[in-house]
Coordinates of C-alpha atoms in Angstrom, one line a residue:
X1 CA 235.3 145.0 85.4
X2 CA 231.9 144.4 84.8
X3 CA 229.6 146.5 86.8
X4 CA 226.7 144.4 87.3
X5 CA 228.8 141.5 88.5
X6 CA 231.3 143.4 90.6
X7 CA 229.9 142.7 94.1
X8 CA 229.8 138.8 93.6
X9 CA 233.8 139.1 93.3
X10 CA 234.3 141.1 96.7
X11 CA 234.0 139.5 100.3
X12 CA 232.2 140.5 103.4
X13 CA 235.2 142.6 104.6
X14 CA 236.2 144.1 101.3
X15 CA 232.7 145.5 101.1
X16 CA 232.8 147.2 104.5
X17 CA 236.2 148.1 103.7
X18 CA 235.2 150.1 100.3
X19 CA 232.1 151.5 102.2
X20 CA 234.5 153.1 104.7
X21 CA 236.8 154.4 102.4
X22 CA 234.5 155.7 99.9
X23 CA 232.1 157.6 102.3
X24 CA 234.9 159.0 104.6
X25 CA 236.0 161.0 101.2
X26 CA 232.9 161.9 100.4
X27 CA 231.4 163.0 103.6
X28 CA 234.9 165.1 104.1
X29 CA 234.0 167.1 101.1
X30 CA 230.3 168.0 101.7
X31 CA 231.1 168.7 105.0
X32 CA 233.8 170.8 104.0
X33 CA 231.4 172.8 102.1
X34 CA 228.9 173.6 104.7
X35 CA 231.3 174.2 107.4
X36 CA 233.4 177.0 105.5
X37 CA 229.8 178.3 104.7
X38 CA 229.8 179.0 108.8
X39 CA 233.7 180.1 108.8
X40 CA 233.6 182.9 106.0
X41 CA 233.0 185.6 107.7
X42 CA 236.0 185.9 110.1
X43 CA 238.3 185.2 106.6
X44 CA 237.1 188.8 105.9
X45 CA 240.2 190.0 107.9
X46 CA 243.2 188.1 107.3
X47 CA 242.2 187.9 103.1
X48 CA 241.7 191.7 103.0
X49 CA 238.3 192.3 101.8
X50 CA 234.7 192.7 102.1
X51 CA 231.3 190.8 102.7
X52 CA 230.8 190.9 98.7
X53 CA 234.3 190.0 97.9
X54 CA 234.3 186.9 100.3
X55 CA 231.1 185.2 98.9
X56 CA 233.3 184.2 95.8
X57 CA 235.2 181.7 97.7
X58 CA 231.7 180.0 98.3
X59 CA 230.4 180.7 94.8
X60 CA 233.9 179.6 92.6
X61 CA 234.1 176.3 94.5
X62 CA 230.2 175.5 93.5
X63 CA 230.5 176.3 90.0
X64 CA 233.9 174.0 89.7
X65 CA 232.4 171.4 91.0
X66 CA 228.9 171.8 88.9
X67 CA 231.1 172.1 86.1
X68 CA 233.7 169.8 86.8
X69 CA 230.9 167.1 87.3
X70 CA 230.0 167.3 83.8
X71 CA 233.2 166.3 82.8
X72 CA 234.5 163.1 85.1
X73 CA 231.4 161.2 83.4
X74 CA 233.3 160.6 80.8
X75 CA 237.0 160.8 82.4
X76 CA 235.4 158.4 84.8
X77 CA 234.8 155.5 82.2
X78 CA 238.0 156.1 80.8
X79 CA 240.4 155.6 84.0
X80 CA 238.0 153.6 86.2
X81 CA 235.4 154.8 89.1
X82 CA 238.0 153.8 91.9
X83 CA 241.0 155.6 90.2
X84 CA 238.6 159.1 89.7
X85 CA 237.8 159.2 93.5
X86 CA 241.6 158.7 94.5
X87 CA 242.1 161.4 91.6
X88 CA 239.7 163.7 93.5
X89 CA 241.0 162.9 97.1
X90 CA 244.6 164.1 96.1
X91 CA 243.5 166.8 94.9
X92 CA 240.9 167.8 97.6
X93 CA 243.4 167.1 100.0
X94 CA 246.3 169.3 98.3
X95 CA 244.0 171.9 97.6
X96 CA 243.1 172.0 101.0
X97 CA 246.3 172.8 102.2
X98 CA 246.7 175.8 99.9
X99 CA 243.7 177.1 101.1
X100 CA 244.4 176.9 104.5
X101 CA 247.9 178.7 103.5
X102 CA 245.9 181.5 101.4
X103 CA 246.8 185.0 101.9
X104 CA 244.6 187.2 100.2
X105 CA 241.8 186.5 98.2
X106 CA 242.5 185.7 94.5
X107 CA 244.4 182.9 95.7
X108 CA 241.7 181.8 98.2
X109 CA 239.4 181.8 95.2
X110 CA 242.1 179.6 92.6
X111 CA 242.6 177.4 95.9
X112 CA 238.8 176.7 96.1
X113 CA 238.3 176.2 92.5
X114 CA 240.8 173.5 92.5
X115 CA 239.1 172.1 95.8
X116 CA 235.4 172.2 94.2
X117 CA 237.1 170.0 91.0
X118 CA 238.2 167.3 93.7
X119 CA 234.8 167.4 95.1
X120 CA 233.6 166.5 91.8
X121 CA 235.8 164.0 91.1
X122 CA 234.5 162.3 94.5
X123 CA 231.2 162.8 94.1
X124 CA 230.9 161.3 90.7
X125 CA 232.7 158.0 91.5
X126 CA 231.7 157.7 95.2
X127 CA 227.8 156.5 95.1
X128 CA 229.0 154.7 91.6
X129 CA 231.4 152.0 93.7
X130 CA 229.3 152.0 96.4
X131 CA 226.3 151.1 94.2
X132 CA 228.5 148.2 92.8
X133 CA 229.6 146.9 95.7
X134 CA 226.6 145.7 97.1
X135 CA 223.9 142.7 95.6
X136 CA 220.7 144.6 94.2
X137 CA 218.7 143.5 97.1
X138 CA 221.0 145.2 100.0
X139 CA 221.8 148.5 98.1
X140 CA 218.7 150.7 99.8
X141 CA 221.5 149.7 102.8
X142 CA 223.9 151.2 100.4
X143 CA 221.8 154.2 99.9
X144 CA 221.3 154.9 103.6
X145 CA 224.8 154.9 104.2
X146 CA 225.5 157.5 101.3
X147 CA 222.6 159.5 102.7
X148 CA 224.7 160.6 105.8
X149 CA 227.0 162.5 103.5
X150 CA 223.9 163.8 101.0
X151 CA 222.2 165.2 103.9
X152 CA 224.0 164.7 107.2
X153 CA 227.1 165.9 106.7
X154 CA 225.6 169.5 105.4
X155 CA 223.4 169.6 108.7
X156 CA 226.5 168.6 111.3
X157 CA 228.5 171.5 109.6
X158 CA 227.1 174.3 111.8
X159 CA 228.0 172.5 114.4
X160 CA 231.6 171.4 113.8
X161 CA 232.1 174.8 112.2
X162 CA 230.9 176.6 115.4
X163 CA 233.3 174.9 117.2
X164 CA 236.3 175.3 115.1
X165 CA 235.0 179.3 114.8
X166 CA 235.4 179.4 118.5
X167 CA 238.3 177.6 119.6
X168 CA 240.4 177.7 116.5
X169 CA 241.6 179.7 113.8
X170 CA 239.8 179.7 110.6
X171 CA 242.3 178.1 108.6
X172 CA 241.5 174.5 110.7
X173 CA 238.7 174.2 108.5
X174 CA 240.7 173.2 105.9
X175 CA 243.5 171.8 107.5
X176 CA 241.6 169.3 109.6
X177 CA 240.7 167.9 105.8
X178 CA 244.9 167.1 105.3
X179 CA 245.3 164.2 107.7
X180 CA 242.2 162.7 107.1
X181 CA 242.5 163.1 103.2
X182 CA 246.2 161.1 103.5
X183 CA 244.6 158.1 105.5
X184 CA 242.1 157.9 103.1
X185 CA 244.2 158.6 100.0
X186 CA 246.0 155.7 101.1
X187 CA 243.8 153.3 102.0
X188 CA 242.2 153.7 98.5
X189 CA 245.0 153.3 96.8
X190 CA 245.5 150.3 99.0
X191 CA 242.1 148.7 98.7
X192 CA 240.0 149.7 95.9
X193 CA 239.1 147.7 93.2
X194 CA 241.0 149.7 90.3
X195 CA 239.2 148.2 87.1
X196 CA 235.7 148.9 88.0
X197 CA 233.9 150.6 84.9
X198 CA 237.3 151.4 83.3
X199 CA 236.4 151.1 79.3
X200 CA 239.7 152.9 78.3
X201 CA 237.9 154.8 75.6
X202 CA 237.3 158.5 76.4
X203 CA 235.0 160.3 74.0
X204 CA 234.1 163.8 74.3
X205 CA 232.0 166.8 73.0
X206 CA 234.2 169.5 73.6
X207 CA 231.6 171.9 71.9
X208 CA 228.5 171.3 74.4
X209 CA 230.7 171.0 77.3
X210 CA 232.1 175.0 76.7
X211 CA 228.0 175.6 76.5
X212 CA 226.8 173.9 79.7
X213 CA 230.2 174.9 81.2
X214 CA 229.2 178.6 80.5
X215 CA 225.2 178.5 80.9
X216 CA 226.1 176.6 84.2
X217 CA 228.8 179.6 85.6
X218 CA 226.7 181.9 84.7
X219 CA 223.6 180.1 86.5
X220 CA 225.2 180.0 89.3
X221 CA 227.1 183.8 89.6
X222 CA 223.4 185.3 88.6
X223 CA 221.9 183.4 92.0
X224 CA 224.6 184.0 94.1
X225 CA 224.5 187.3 93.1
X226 CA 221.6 188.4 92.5
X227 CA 220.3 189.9 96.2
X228 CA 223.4 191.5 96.2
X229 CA 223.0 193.4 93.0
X230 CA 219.0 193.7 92.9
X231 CA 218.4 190.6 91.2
X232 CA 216.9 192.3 87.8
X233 CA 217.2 195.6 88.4
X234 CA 220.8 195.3 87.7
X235 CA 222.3 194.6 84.4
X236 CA 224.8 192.2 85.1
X237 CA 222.1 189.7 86.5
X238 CA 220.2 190.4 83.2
X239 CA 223.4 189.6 81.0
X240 CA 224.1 186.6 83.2
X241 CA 220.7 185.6 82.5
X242 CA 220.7 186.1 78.7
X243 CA 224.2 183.9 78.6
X244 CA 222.7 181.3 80.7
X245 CA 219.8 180.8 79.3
X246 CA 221.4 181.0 75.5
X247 CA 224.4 178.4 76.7
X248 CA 221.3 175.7 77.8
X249 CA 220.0 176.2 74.5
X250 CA 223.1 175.5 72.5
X251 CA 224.2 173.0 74.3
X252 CA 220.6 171.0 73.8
X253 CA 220.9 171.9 70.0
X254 CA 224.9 170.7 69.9
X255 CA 223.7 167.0 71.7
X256 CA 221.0 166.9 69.3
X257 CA 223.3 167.5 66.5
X258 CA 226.0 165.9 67.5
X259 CA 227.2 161.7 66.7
X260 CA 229.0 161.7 70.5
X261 CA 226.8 164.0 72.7
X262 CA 228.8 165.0 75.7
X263 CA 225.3 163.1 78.4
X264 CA 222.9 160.7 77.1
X265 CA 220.2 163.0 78.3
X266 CA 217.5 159.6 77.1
X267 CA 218.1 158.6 80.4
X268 CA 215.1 161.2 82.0
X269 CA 212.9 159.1 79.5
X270 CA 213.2 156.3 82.2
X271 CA 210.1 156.5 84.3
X272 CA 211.8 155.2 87.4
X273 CA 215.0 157.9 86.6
X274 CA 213.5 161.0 85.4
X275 CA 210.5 161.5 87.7
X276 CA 212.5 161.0 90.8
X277 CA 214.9 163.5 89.5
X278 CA 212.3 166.0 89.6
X279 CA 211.2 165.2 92.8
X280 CA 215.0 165.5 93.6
X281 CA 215.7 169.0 92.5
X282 CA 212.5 170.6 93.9
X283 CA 212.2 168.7 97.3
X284 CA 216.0 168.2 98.1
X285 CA 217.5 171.5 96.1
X286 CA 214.7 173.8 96.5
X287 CA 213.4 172.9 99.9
X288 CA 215.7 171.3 102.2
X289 CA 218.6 173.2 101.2
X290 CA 216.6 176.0 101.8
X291 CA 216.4 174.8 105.4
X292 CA 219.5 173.7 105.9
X293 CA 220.9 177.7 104.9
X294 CA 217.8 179.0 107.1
X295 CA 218.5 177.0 110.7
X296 CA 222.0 178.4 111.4
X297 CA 220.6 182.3 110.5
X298 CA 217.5 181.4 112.9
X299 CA 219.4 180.9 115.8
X300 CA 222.1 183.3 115.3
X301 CA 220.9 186.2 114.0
X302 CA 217.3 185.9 115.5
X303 CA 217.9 184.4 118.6
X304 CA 221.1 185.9 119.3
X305 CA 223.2 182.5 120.4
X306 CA 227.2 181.9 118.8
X307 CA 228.5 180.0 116.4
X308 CA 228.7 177.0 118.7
X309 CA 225.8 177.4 120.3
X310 CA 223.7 177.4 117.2
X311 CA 225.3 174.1 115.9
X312 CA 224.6 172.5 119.2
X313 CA 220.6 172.9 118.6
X314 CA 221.0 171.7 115.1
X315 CA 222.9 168.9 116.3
X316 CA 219.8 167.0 117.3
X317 CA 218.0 167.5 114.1
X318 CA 221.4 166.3 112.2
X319 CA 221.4 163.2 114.5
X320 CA 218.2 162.3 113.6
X321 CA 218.5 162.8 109.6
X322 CA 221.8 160.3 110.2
X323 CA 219.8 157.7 111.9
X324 CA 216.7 157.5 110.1
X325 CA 219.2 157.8 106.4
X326 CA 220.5 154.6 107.7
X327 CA 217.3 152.9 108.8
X328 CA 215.6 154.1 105.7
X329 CA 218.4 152.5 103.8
X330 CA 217.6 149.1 105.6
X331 CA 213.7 149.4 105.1
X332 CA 214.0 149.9 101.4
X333 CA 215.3 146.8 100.8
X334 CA 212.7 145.0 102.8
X335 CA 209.7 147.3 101.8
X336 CA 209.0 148.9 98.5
X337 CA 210.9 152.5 98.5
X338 CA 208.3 154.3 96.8
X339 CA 206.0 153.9 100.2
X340 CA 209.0 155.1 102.6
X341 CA 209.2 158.0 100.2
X342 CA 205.9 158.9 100.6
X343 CA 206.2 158.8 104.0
X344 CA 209.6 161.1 103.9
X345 CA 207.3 163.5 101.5
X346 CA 204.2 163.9 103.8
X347 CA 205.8 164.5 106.7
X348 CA 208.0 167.2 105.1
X349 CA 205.5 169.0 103.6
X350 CA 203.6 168.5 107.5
X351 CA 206.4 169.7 109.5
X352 CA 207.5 172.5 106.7
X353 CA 204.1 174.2 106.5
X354 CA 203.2 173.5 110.4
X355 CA 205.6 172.9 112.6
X356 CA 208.6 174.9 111.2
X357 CA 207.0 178.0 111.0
X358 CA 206.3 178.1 114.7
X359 CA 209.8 179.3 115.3
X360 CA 210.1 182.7 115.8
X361 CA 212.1 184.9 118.3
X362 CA 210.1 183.8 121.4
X363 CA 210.2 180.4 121.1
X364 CA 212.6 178.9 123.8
X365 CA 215.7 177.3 121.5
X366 CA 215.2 173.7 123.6
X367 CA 212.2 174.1 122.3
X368 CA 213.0 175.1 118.5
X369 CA 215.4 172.0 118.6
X370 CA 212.6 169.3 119.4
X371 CA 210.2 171.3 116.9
X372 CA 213.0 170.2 114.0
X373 CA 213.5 166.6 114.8
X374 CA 209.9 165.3 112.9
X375 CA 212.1 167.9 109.6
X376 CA 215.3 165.5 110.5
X377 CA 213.2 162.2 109.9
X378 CA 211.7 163.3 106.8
X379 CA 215.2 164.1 105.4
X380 CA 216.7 161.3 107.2
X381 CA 214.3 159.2 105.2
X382 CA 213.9 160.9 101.8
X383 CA 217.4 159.8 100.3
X384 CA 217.8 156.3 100.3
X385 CA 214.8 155.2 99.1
X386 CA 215.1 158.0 96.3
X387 CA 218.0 157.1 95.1
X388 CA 217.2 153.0 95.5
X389 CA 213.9 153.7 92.8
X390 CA 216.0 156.0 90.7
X391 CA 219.2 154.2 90.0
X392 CA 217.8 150.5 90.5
X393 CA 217.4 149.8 86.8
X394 CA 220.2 151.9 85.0
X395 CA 222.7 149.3 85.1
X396 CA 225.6 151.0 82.6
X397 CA 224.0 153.8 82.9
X398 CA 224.6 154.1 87.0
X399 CA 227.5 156.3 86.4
X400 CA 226.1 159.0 84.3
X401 CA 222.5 158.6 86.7
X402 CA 224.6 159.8 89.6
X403 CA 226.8 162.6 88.1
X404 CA 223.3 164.0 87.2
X405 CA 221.9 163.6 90.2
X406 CA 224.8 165.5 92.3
X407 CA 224.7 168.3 89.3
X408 CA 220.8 168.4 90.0
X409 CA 222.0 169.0 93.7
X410 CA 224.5 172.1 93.1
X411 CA 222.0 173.4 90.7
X412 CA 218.7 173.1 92.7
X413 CA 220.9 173.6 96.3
X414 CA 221.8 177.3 94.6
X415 CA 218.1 178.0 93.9
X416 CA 216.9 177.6 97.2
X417 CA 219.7 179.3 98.8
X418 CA 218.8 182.1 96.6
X419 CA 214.7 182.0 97.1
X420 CA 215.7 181.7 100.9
X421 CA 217.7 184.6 101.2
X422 CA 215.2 186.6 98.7
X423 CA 211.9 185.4 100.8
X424 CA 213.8 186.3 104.4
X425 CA 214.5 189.8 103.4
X426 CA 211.2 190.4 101.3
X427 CA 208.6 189.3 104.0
X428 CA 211.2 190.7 106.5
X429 CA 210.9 194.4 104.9
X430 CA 206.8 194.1 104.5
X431 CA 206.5 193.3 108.1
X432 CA 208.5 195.8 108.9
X433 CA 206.6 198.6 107.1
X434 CA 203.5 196.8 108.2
X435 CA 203.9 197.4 111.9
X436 CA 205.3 200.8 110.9
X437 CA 202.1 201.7 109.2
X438 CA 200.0 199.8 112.6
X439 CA 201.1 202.2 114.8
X440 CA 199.5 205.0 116.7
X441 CA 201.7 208.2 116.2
X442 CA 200.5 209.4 119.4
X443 CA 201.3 206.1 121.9
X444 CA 204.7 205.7 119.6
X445 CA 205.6 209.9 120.9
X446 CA 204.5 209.2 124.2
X447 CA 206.9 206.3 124.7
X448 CA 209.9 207.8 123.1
X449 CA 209.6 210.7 125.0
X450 CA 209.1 208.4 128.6
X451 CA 211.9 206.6 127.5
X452 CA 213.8 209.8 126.5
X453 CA 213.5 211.3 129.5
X454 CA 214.7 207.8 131.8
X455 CA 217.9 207.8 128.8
X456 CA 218.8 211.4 130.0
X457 CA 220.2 210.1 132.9
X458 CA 222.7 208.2 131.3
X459 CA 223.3 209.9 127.7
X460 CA 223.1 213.6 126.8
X461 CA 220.3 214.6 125.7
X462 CA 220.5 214.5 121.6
X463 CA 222.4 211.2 122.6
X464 CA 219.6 209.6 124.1
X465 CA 216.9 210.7 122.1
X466 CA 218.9 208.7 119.1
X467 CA 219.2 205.5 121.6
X468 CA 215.7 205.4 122.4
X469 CA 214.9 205.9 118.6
X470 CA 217.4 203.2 117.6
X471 CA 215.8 200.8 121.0
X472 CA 212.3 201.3 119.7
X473 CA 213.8 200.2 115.6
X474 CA 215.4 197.4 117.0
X475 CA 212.5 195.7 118.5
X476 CA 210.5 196.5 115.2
X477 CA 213.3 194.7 113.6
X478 CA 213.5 191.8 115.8
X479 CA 209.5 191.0 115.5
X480 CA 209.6 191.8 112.0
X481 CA 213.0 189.4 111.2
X482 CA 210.3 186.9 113.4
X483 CA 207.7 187.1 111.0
X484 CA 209.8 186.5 108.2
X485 CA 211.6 183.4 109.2
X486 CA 208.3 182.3 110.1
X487 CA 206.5 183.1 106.4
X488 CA 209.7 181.7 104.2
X489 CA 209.8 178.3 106.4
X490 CA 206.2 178.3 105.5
X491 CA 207.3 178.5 101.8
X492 CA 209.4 176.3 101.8
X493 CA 206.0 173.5 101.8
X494 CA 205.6 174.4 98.3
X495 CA 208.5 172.7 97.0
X496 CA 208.0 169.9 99.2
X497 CA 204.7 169.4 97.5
X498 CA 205.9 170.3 93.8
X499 CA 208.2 167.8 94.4
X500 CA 205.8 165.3 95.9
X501 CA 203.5 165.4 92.2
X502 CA 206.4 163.9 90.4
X503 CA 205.7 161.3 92.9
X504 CA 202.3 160.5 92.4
X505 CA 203.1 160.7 88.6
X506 CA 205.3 157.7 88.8
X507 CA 203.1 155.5 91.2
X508 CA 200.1 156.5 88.7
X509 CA 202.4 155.4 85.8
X510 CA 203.2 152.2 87.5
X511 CA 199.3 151.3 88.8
X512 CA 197.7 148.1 87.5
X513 CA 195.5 150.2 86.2
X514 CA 197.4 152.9 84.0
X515 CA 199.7 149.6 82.9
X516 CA 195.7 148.0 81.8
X517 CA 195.6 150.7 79.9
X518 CA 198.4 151.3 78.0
X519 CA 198.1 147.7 77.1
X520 CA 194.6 147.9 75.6
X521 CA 195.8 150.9 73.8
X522 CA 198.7 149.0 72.3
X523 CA 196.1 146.5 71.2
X524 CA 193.8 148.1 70.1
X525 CA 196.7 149.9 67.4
X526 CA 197.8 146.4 66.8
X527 CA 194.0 146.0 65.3
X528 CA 194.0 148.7 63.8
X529 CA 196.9 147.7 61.6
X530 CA 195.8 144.3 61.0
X531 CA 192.7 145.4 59.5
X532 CA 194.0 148.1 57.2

């Protein structure tokens, strides 16, 4: 079924229909992915191991799905967008159950592999049908709509997370995906279109998938664990390096070489494609995810609240990226996207640099939560009209623009969880030593000794020397933990404006007055030719 004509052949209702279907699967499995995020550490426990041990159920399901992404491109084209997403919901849906069921942590960590392929299975056919199924001039609308799973969904998982951590057991994180996964495995098999972009012709590249399989794996491992280990003090996170860095380069020399390259990487040749991208992986990857990791640690770890309670005050700022991804979606086919975008970037950069870094541990949480909501409307309105500039001329090539755009997004979302949690304990530590080396020795003995002395009352008195030592390192702590949140939000307006120049590249490519010029160039070669 052709791609470009598919949405004259469906009705009002079977639209809404495949909207409904389509984004309930994939907003289940972002979600999914945030909300264990929350949930991991009281799996510690019951699947018998540590802090280190349980980051690998986060890190194996991202690098099957990066992975796995790379491959339904092509399986995609072969069976048909509708039939890969129903693929991916059985399979997120069975997995999820095993998960749920897991009793120690190797099969946690197979279960989650198998859940992170189904994730990539939806995510590569989702935006695809939904793309289709509207006319060109309604799909920012389109956009909007999938922007409540790109960046709502990751910002309500605190939230629903929280509350499952509080009132439920663990294992309803993944169980709450089984009834919902049925329905919808159901209804799509029900009501999808099952011939859109089928081709029946699969071809492959074996060879620079193993490469970009491997380069990617060990991407990935190397920033999850690279605080862990000492980043490059340590020589696994060297080797990791050296492998990942040598897998990119033979898998670029294998698609140069090769008849049937494994991605038509031409596509970042298209203005209106590539230069988004970049904004994309810097903006979205490095800085928002970076925020989105950094919100739930402000108000739990800083200012002390639950689970629960910390969701709740990110709950506002999620609302407002939801409303403002579907009003965006809306304006973008009324208004030229590029302005919205603009908007989205200036604001981010505003409220990342300004307003976000006047959190710290003093600042009243109500507060904290209105402080984010200007953050919410600049994410709330950066996907849509992204996405509506970046995949509005591909036309065949929709398909392989979106599987590169979600790779972009596991890739770039790894990065900036990794510069976050590197920044928050860097800046932490300096201001830590910092106000070590401020002090006066003299008012610091005075104190401990006061404070000594009122201790004795209630501790021995080796016992309540310690406590007044350990009182006096915690509030050190607390204002230096302050100061850090407070410098790495502020970082994170550096990616915002990296991200912004790829921006003003494509608006300067596509000014009257660059487009002048290329065409005098163009004739002036045409000249040049004629006279020699």
């Amino acid at each position: 079924m052709d791609f470009e004509t598919f949405h004259q052949r469906i009705i009002r209702v079977e639209r809404i229909l495949i909207t409904i279907i389509v984004m309930v699967g994939f907003f289940m499995a972002i979600l999914d992915t945030t909300i264990v995020d929350i949930v991991v550490p009281k799996m510690m426990g019951p699947l018998s191991t540590d802090l280190y041990g349980i980051q690998w159920v986060i890190t194996s399901y991202m690098m099957a799905a990066a992975t796995g992404l790379l491959f339904t491109e092509n399986f995609a084209r072969f069976i048909g967008y509708p039939y890969t997403f129903i693929t991916g919901l059985g399979i997120f849906t069975i997995s999820s159950f095993f998960c749920g069921t897991a009793q120690n942590l190797p099969q946690m960590i197979f279960f989650r592999v198998v859940q992170g392929l189904g994730e990539a299975f939806i995510a590569a056919s989702a935006q695809t049908i939904l793309i289709a199924s509207y006319p060109p001039q309604r799909r920012g609308l389109a956009m909007g709509i999938f922007g409540l799973g790109v960046s709502f969904a990751p910002a309500l998982g605190p939230t629903l997370g929280g509350f499952i951590t509080e009132h439920l057991s663990w294992r309803w994180v993944f169980f709450v995906n089984i009834p919902v996964g049925i329905l919808n495995f159901l209804a799509a098999l029900l009501y999808l279109p099952k011939e859109l972009g089928r081709s029946k012709i699969f071809h492959f590249n074996y060879l620079s998938y193993l490469f970009i399989a491997v380069a990617t794996t060990s991407l990935l491992i190397m920033l999850s664990k690279g605080q862990q280990l000492g980043w490059f003090q340590s020589d696994l996170i060297l080797i990791l390096l050296f492998v990942s860095l040598i897998g990119f380069v033979l898998y670029l020399l294998s698609e140069l070489l090769s008849k049937k390259p494994l991605l038509n990487l031409s596509i970042y040749k298209i203005p209106e494609f590539g230069l988004p991208m970049g904004m994309h992986f810097f903006t979205l990857g490095f800085g928002m995810y970076q925020i989105f990791y950094l919100l739930p640690l402000y108000y739990e770890n800083l200012k002390g609240l639950t689970t629960f309670q910390a969701g709740v005050h990110i709950l506002v700022f999620a609302c407002f990226i939801g409303t403002f991804s579907v009003i965006s979606g809306y304006l973008s086919d009324r208004f030229a996207p590029g302005r919205i975008l603009l908007f989205s970037s200036l604001i981010f950069i505003f409220t990342s640099y300004y307003l976000i870094p006047q959190l710290n541990y003093y600042t009243p949480a109500w507060k904290s939560s209105l402080l984010c909501i200007p953050l919410g409307i600049s994410m709330g309105t950066f996907f849509a009209p992204l996405t509506a500039i970046s995949l509005r001329k591909l036309g065949p090539l929709t398909g392989l623009g979106v599987v590169l755009m979600h790779y972009q997004r596991f890739v770039g979302g790894s990065f900036g969880t990794a510069l976050a949690t590197n920044h928050l304990e860097y800046y932490t530590n300096e201001n830590f030593l910092r106000i070590t080396e401020l002090q006066n020795y003299g008012i610091v003995k005075q104190f401990l000794q006061e404070k000594t002395y009122f201790a004795e009352k209630f501790f021995s008195g080796e016992l309540a020397e310690k406590k007044v030592s350990a009182l006096l390192y915690k509030a050190q702590y607390v204002q230096a933990l302050s100061w850090g949140f407070q410098e790495t939000f502020r970082a994170v307006a550096f990616w915002g404006l990296l991200g912004f120049l790829f921006l003003l590249a494509l608006f300067l490519l596509k000014s009257r007055g660059f487009l002048k010029m290329r065409a005098s160039i163009k004739l002036f070669k045409a000249k040049s030719k004629l006279k020699t």
